[in-house]
């Protein structure tokens, strides 16, 4: 399978805090990868670097063989022109912890805005696609509702539909259930599971261990800004060799 994302020696800091410390990994087309690990290990920062919400300090990031950022002779991350980066990153969908819906726009308006502005779709075309996506996430009856009228689980499903409306090559999920009440988590995980069955390429930062084990082709365990293990689910959950993983799992399972 072709590599869709490749990351080499990625470093990112905030002031004196060194958050990512030499990250190397790749994602193949159609793979589902879960990223797990303790809070503060750099999981969300990694996702935000992949779609240019954060600018890396060192290393390289490529998407479908084209560099978004490439290391210079000193290892510093040098980015392409902003227009080229934004064009590439429009193929990367992102779903956040806290939904990030526009509160003053209806569900339908939230979904159609980016395809019309960024991809130049007509309103009619964007609305048809939006209605299909709302059916996919089980919310076709909420097209004219506003975010304040929705539950947390419904908001997150709208956020997933909004990301899918851009027809991305890969979806990034940053702890998509962490802001939800326990009884609402299942409806969001169900939607992500359906995407996995369709072999949508996905990277999912999650604390839902059983879900990660069930859905993932690979699991990346991060700790202190580094990838400790990158392997199949059994490497993490059945035969964890690294003591840090054992300690982590004993706390969360």
PDB file of N, CA, C and O in Angstrom, residues 48 51 53-54 93-107 109-114 146-148 150-163 172-180:
ATOM      1  N   UNK A  48      -1.794  18.038  15.260  1.00  0.00           N
ATOM      2  CA  UNK A  48      -1.877  19.437  14.847  1.00  0.00           C
ATOM      3  C   UNK A  48      -0.707  19.833  13.939  1.00  0.00           C
ATOM      4  O   UNK A  48      -0.851  20.725  13.088  1.00  0.00           O
ATOM      5  N   UNK A  51      -1.556  18.624  10.144  1.00  0.00           N
ATOM      6  CA  UNK A  51      -2.415  19.432   9.271  1.00  0.00           C
ATOM      7  C   UNK A  51      -2.141  20.927   9.408  1.00  0.00           C
ATOM      8  O   UNK A  51      -2.989  21.751   9.079  1.00  0.00           O
ATOM      9  N   UNK A  53      -1.821  23.035  11.846  1.00  0.00           N
ATOM     10  CA  UNK A  53      -2.345  23.881  12.906  1.00  0.00           C
ATOM     11  C   UNK A  53      -1.225  24.304  13.856  1.00  0.00           C
ATOM     12  O   UNK A  53      -1.347  25.289  14.564  1.00  0.00           O
ATOM     13  N   UNK A  54      -0.165  23.511  13.889  1.00  0.00           N
ATOM     14  CA  UNK A  54       1.073  23.892  14.572  1.00  0.00           C
ATOM     15  C   UNK A  54       2.217  23.768  13.572  1.00  0.00           C
ATOM     16  O   UNK A  54       2.170  22.907  12.676  1.00  0.00           O
ATOM     17  N   UNK A  93      -8.703  15.854   6.804  1.00  0.00           N
ATOM     18  CA  UNK A  93      -9.833  16.235   7.646  1.00  0.00           C
ATOM     19  C   UNK A  93      -9.466  16.134   9.118  1.00  0.00           C
ATOM     20  O   UNK A  93      -8.676  15.279   9.504  1.00  0.00           O
ATOM     21  N   UNK A  94     -10.045  17.019   9.927  1.00  0.00           N
ATOM     22  CA  UNK A  94      -9.721  17.032  11.356  1.00  0.00           C
ATOM     23  C   UNK A  94     -10.999  17.167  12.173  1.00  0.00           C
ATOM     24  O   UNK A  94     -11.857  18.007  11.887  1.00  0.00           O
ATOM     25  N   UNK A  95     -11.114  16.332  13.197  1.00  0.00           N
ATOM     26  CA  UNK A  95     -12.231  16.400  14.144  1.00  0.00           C
ATOM     27  C   UNK A  95     -11.632  16.627  15.529  1.00  0.00           C
ATOM     28  O   UNK A  95     -10.763  15.884  15.968  1.00  0.00           O
ATOM     29  N   UNK A  96     -12.112  17.674  16.207  1.00  0.00           N
ATOM     30  CA  UNK A  96     -11.537  18.114  17.474  1.00  0.00           C
ATOM     31  C   UNK A  96     -12.326  17.584  18.669  1.00  0.00           C
ATOM     32  O   UNK A  96     -13.447  17.099  18.529  1.00  0.00           O
ATOM     33  N   UNK A  97     -11.736  17.735  19.847  1.00  0.00           N
ATOM     34  CA  UNK A  97     -12.421  17.319  21.076  1.00  0.00           C
ATOM     35  C   UNK A  97     -13.720  18.088  21.281  1.00  0.00           C
ATOM     36  O   UNK A  97     -14.728  17.518  21.689  1.00  0.00           O
ATOM     37  N   UNK A  98     -13.678  19.389  21.011  1.00  0.00           N
ATOM     38  CA  UNK A  98     -14.784  20.268  21.402  1.00  0.00           C
ATOM     39  C   UNK A  98     -15.611  20.763  20.220  1.00  0.00           C
ATOM     40  O   UNK A  98     -16.139  21.870  20.245  1.00  0.00           O
ATOM     41  N   UNK A  99     -15.658  19.963  19.166  1.00  0.00           N
ATOM     42  CA  UNK A  99     -16.592  20.139  18.039  1.00  0.00           C
ATOM     43  C   UNK A  99     -16.254  21.311  17.122  1.00  0.00           C
ATOM     44  O   UNK A  99     -16.239  21.176  15.919  1.00  0.00           O
ATOM     45  N   UNK A 100     -16.028  22.520  17.711  1.00  0.00           N
ATOM     46  CA  UNK A 100     -15.663  23.709  16.923  1.00  0.00           C
ATOM     47  C   UNK A 100     -16.678  24.052  15.841  1.00  0.00           C
ATOM     48  O   UNK A 100     -16.305  24.501  14.753  1.00  0.00           O
ATOM     49  N   UNK A 101     -17.957  23.838  16.107  1.00  0.00           N
ATOM     50  CA  UNK A 101     -18.997  24.250  15.158  1.00  0.00           C
ATOM     51  C   UNK A 101     -19.241  25.754  15.279  1.00  0.00           C
ATOM     52  O   UNK A 101     -19.038  26.344  16.334  1.00  0.00           O
ATOM     53  N   UNK A 102     -19.689  26.369  14.180  1.00  0.00           N
ATOM     54  CA  UNK A 102     -20.075  27.782  14.227  1.00  0.00           C
ATOM     55  C   UNK A 102     -21.441  27.881  14.915  1.00  0.00           C
ATOM     56  O   UNK A 102     -22.438  27.374  14.391  1.00  0.00           O
ATOM     57  N   UNK A 103     -21.524  28.540  16.074  1.00  0.00           N
ATOM     58  CA  UNK A 103     -22.782  28.535  16.834  1.00  0.00           C
ATOM     59  C   UNK A 103     -23.921  29.280  16.138  1.00  0.00           C
ATOM     60  O   UNK A 103     -25.090  28.972  16.366  1.00  0.00           O
ATOM     61  N   UNK A 104     -23.566  30.256  15.272  1.00  0.00           N
ATOM     62  CA  UNK A 104     -24.584  31.090  14.632  1.00  0.00           C
ATOM     63  C   UNK A 104     -25.050  30.511  13.296  1.00  0.00           C
ATOM     64  O   UNK A 104     -25.869  31.128  12.612  1.00  0.00           O
ATOM     65  N   UNK A 105     -24.526  29.340  12.928  1.00  0.00           N
ATOM     66  CA  UNK A 105     -24.914  28.714  11.662  1.00  0.00           C
ATOM     67  C   UNK A 105     -25.654  27.409  11.943  1.00  0.00           C
ATOM     68  O   UNK A 105     -25.344  26.709  12.923  1.00  0.00           O
ATOM     69  N   UNK A 106     -26.599  27.074  11.077  1.00  0.00           N
ATOM     70  CA  UNK A 106     -27.319  25.806  11.225  1.00  0.00           C
ATOM     71  C   UNK A 106     -26.387  24.649  10.921  1.00  0.00           C
ATOM     72  O   UNK A 106     -25.266  24.832  10.420  1.00  0.00           O
ATOM     73  N   UNK A 107     -26.846  23.445  11.208  1.00  0.00           N
ATOM     74  CA  UNK A 107     -26.076  22.240  10.911  1.00  0.00           C
ATOM     75  C   UNK A 107     -25.696  22.207   9.429  1.00  0.00           C
ATOM     76  O   UNK A 107     -24.527  21.996   9.065  1.00  0.00           O
ATOM     77  N   UNK A 109     -25.540  24.678   7.280  1.00  0.00           N
ATOM     78  CA  UNK A 109     -24.616  25.769   6.945  1.00  0.00           C
ATOM     79  C   UNK A 109     -23.202  25.472   7.432  1.00  0.00           C
ATOM     80  O   UNK A 109     -22.216  25.814   6.758  1.00  0.00           O
ATOM     81  N   UNK A 110     -23.077  24.828   8.590  1.00  0.00           N
ATOM     82  CA  UNK A 110     -21.760  24.432   9.089  1.00  0.00           C
ATOM     83  C   UNK A 110     -21.052  23.497   8.112  1.00  0.00           C
ATOM     84  O   UNK A 110     -19.845  23.582   7.924  1.00  0.00           O
ATOM     85  N   UNK A 111     -21.824  22.608   7.500  1.00  0.00           N
ATOM     86  CA  UNK A 111     -21.226  21.584   6.634  1.00  0.00           C
ATOM     87  C   UNK A 111     -20.889  22.116   5.245  1.00  0.00           C
ATOM     88  O   UNK A 111     -19.865  21.746   4.660  1.00  0.00           O
ATOM     89  N   UNK A 112     -21.713  23.010   4.712  1.00  0.00           N
ATOM     90  CA  UNK A 112     -21.531  23.409   3.310  1.00  0.00           C
ATOM     91  C   UNK A 112     -20.520  24.553   3.129  1.00  0.00           C
ATOM     92  O   UNK A 112     -20.036  24.775   2.019  1.00  0.00           O
ATOM     93  N   UNK A 113     -20.185  25.259   4.210  1.00  0.00           N
ATOM     94  CA  UNK A 113     -19.370  26.461   4.036  1.00  0.00           C
ATOM     95  C   UNK A 113     -18.005  26.174   3.408  1.00  0.00           C
ATOM     96  O   UNK A 113     -17.631  26.778   2.392  1.00  0.00           O
ATOM     97  N   UNK A 114     -17.241  25.248   3.993  1.00  0.00           N
ATOM     98  CA  UNK A 114     -15.889  24.998   3.477  1.00  0.00           C
ATOM     99  C   UNK A 114     -15.884  24.425   2.053  1.00  0.00           C
ATOM    100  O   UNK A 114     -15.085  24.873   1.225  1.00  0.00           O
ATOM    101  N   UNK A 146     -29.635  24.258  15.161  1.00  0.00           N
ATOM    102  CA  UNK A 146     -28.417  25.002  15.500  1.00  0.00           C
ATOM    103  C   UNK A 146     -27.658  24.230  16.579  1.00  0.00           C
ATOM    104  O   UNK A 146     -28.243  23.441  17.330  1.00  0.00           O
ATOM    105  N   UNK A 147     -26.339  24.445  16.673  1.00  0.00           N
ATOM    106  CA  UNK A 147     -25.547  23.666  17.631  1.00  0.00           C
ATOM    107  C   UNK A 147     -26.101  23.645  19.052  1.00  0.00           C
ATOM    108  O   UNK A 147     -26.043  22.607  19.726  1.00  0.00           O
ATOM    109  N   UNK A 148     -26.675  24.771  19.521  1.00  0.00           N
ATOM    110  CA  UNK A 148     -27.171  24.797  20.903  1.00  0.00           C
ATOM    111  C   UNK A 148     -28.353  23.849  21.112  1.00  0.00           C
ATOM    112  O   UNK A 148     -28.691  23.507  22.248  1.00  0.00           O
ATOM    113  N   UNK A 150     -28.395  20.779  19.990  1.00  0.00           N
ATOM    114  CA  UNK A 150     -27.886  19.416  19.842  1.00  0.00           C
ATOM    115  C   UNK A 150     -27.189  18.929  21.102  1.00  0.00           C
ATOM    116  O   UNK A 150     -26.627  19.717  21.862  1.00  0.00           O
ATOM    117  N   UNK A 151     -27.196  17.612  21.284  1.00  0.00           N
ATOM    118  CA  UNK A 151     -26.394  17.005  22.354  1.00  0.00           C
ATOM    119  C   UNK A 151     -24.929  17.006  21.921  1.00  0.00           C
ATOM    120  O   UNK A 151     -24.596  17.240  20.753  1.00  0.00           O
ATOM    121  N   UNK A 152     -24.046  16.716  22.867  1.00  0.00           N
ATOM    122  CA  UNK A 152     -22.623  16.645  22.544  1.00  0.00           C
ATOM    123  C   UNK A 152     -22.325  15.605  21.475  1.00  0.00           C
ATOM    124  O   UNK A 152     -21.531  15.840  20.559  1.00  0.00           O
ATOM    125  N   UNK A 153     -22.984  14.455  21.592  1.00  0.00           N
ATOM    126  CA  UNK A 153     -22.761  13.407  20.594  1.00  0.00           C
ATOM    127  C   UNK A 153     -23.228  13.820  19.214  1.00  0.00           C
ATOM    128  O   UNK A 153     -22.581  13.523  18.197  1.00  0.00           O
ATOM    129  N   UNK A 154     -24.359  14.519  19.162  1.00  0.00           N
ATOM    130  CA  UNK A 154     -24.864  15.010  17.876  1.00  0.00           C
ATOM    131  C   UNK A 154     -23.924  16.063  17.294  1.00  0.00           C
ATOM    132  O   UNK A 154     -23.647  16.072  16.092  1.00  0.00           O
ATOM    133  N   UNK A 155     -23.415  16.959  18.138  1.00  0.00           N
ATOM    134  CA  UNK A 155     -22.464  17.973  17.665  1.00  0.00           C
ATOM    135  C   UNK A 155     -21.222  17.315  17.060  1.00  0.00           C
ATOM    136  O   UNK A 155     -20.729  17.738  16.007  1.00  0.00           O
ATOM    137  N   UNK A 156     -20.742  16.275  17.728  1.00  0.00           N
ATOM    138  CA  UNK A 156     -19.530  15.629  17.215  1.00  0.00           C
ATOM    139  C   UNK A 156     -19.804  14.905  15.910  1.00  0.00           C
ATOM    140  O   UNK A 156     -18.956  14.877  15.017  1.00  0.00           O
ATOM    141  N   UNK A 157     -20.985  14.332  15.768  1.00  0.00           N
ATOM    142  CA  UNK A 157     -21.321  13.686  14.493  1.00  0.00           C
ATOM    143  C   UNK A 157     -21.455  14.713  13.368  1.00  0.00           C
ATOM    144  O   UNK A 157     -21.059  14.448  12.226  1.00  0.00           O
ATOM    145  N   UNK A 158     -21.971  15.903  13.688  1.00  0.00           N
ATOM    146  CA  UNK A 158     -22.001  16.982  12.693  1.00  0.00           C
ATOM    147  C   UNK A 158     -20.568  17.379  12.325  1.00  0.00           C
ATOM    148  O   UNK A 158     -20.255  17.608  11.149  1.00  0.00           O
ATOM    149  N   UNK A 159     -19.697  17.454  13.322  1.00  0.00           N
ATOM    150  CA  UNK A 159     -18.303  17.813  13.065  1.00  0.00           C
ATOM    151  C   UNK A 159     -17.637  16.789  12.147  1.00  0.00           C
ATOM    152  O   UNK A 159     -16.834  17.150  11.274  1.00  0.00           O
ATOM    153  N   UNK A 160     -17.967  15.514  12.333  1.00  0.00           N
ATOM    154  CA  UNK A 160     -17.420  14.478  11.451  1.00  0.00           C
ATOM    155  C   UNK A 160     -17.955  14.665  10.029  1.00  0.00           C
ATOM    156  O   UNK A 160     -17.196  14.608   9.052  1.00  0.00           O
ATOM    157  N   UNK A 161     -19.255  14.925   9.912  1.00  0.00           N
ATOM    158  CA  UNK A 161     -19.851  15.165   8.589  1.00  0.00           C
ATOM    159  C   UNK A 161     -19.205  16.375   7.924  1.00  0.00           C
ATOM    160  O   UNK A 161     -18.929  16.368   6.715  1.00  0.00           O
ATOM    161  N   UNK A 162     -18.956  17.424   8.712  1.00  0.00           N
ATOM    162  CA  UNK A 162     -18.332  18.636   8.162  1.00  0.00           C
ATOM    163  C   UNK A 162     -16.926  18.326   7.625  1.00  0.00           C
ATOM    164  O   UNK A 162     -16.552  18.802   6.545  1.00  0.00           O
ATOM    165  N   UNK A 163     -16.148  17.540   8.357  1.00  0.00           N
ATOM    166  CA  UNK A 163     -14.812  17.181   7.886  1.00  0.00           C
ATOM    167  C   UNK A 163     -14.888  16.326   6.625  1.00  0.00           C
ATOM    168  O   UNK A 163     -14.116  16.510   5.681  1.00  0.00           O
ATOM    169  N   UNK A 172      -8.187  12.874  10.703  1.00  0.00           N
ATOM    170  CA  UNK A 172      -7.516  12.923  11.998  1.00  0.00           C
ATOM    171  C   UNK A 172      -8.566  13.187  13.071  1.00  0.00           C
ATOM    172  O   UNK A 172      -9.376  14.107  12.942  1.00  0.00           O
ATOM    173  N   UNK A 173      -8.566  12.381  14.110  1.00  0.00           N
ATOM    174  CA  UNK A 173      -9.508  12.540  15.228  1.00  0.00           C
ATOM    175  C   UNK A 173      -8.711  12.803  16.503  1.00  0.00           C
ATOM    176  O   UNK A 173      -7.912  11.970  16.918  1.00  0.00           O
ATOM    177  N   UNK A 174      -8.935  13.963  17.116  1.00  0.00           N
ATOM    178  CA  UNK A 174      -8.215  14.316  18.331  1.00  0.00           C
ATOM    179  C   UNK A 174      -9.118  14.104  19.543  1.00  0.00           C
ATOM    180  O   UNK A 174      -9.896  14.978  19.916  1.00  0.00           O
ATOM    181  N   UNK A 175      -9.034  12.924  20.128  1.00  0.00           N
ATOM    182  CA  UNK A 175      -9.847  12.559  21.291  1.00  0.00           C
ATOM    183  C   UNK A 175     -11.315  12.929  21.064  1.00  0.00           C
ATOM    184  O   UNK A 175     -11.892  13.741  21.809  1.00  0.00           O
ATOM    185  N   UNK A 176     -11.940  12.344  20.063  1.00  0.00           N
ATOM    186  CA  UNK A 176     -13.281  12.791  19.652  1.00  0.00           C
ATOM    187  C   UNK A 176     -14.387  12.526  20.656  1.00  0.00           C
ATOM    188  O   UNK A 176     -15.482  13.070  20.518  1.00  0.00           O
ATOM    189  N   UNK A 177     -14.126  11.714  21.681  1.00  0.00           N
ATOM    190  CA  UNK A 177     -15.175  11.429  22.668  1.00  0.00           C
ATOM    191  C   UNK A 177     -14.864  11.983  24.051  1.00  0.00           C
ATOM    192  O   UNK A 177     -15.649  11.803  24.978  1.00  0.00           O
ATOM    193  N   UNK A 178     -13.743  12.676  24.213  1.00  0.00           N
ATOM    194  CA  UNK A 178     -13.323  13.054  25.578  1.00  0.00           C
ATOM    195  C   UNK A 178     -14.217  14.118  26.199  1.00  0.00           C
ATOM    196  O   UNK A 178     -14.262  14.251  27.425  1.00  0.00           O
ATOM    197  N   UNK A 179     -14.942  14.897  25.375  1.00  0.00           N
ATOM    198  CA  UNK A 179     -15.822  15.936  25.926  1.00  0.00           C
ATOM    199  C   UNK A 179     -17.264  15.454  26.086  1.00  0.00           C
ATOM    200  O   UNK A 179     -18.145  16.246  26.419  1.00  0.00           O
ATOM    201  N   UNK A 180     -17.501  14.161  25.857  1.00  0.00           N
ATOM    202  CA  UNK A 180     -18.877  13.648  25.839  1.00  0.00           C
ATOM    203  C   UNK A 180     -19.238  12.933  27.136  1.00  0.00           C
ATOM    204  O   UNK A 180     -18.393  12.306  27.776  1.00  0.00           O
TER     205      UNK A 180
END
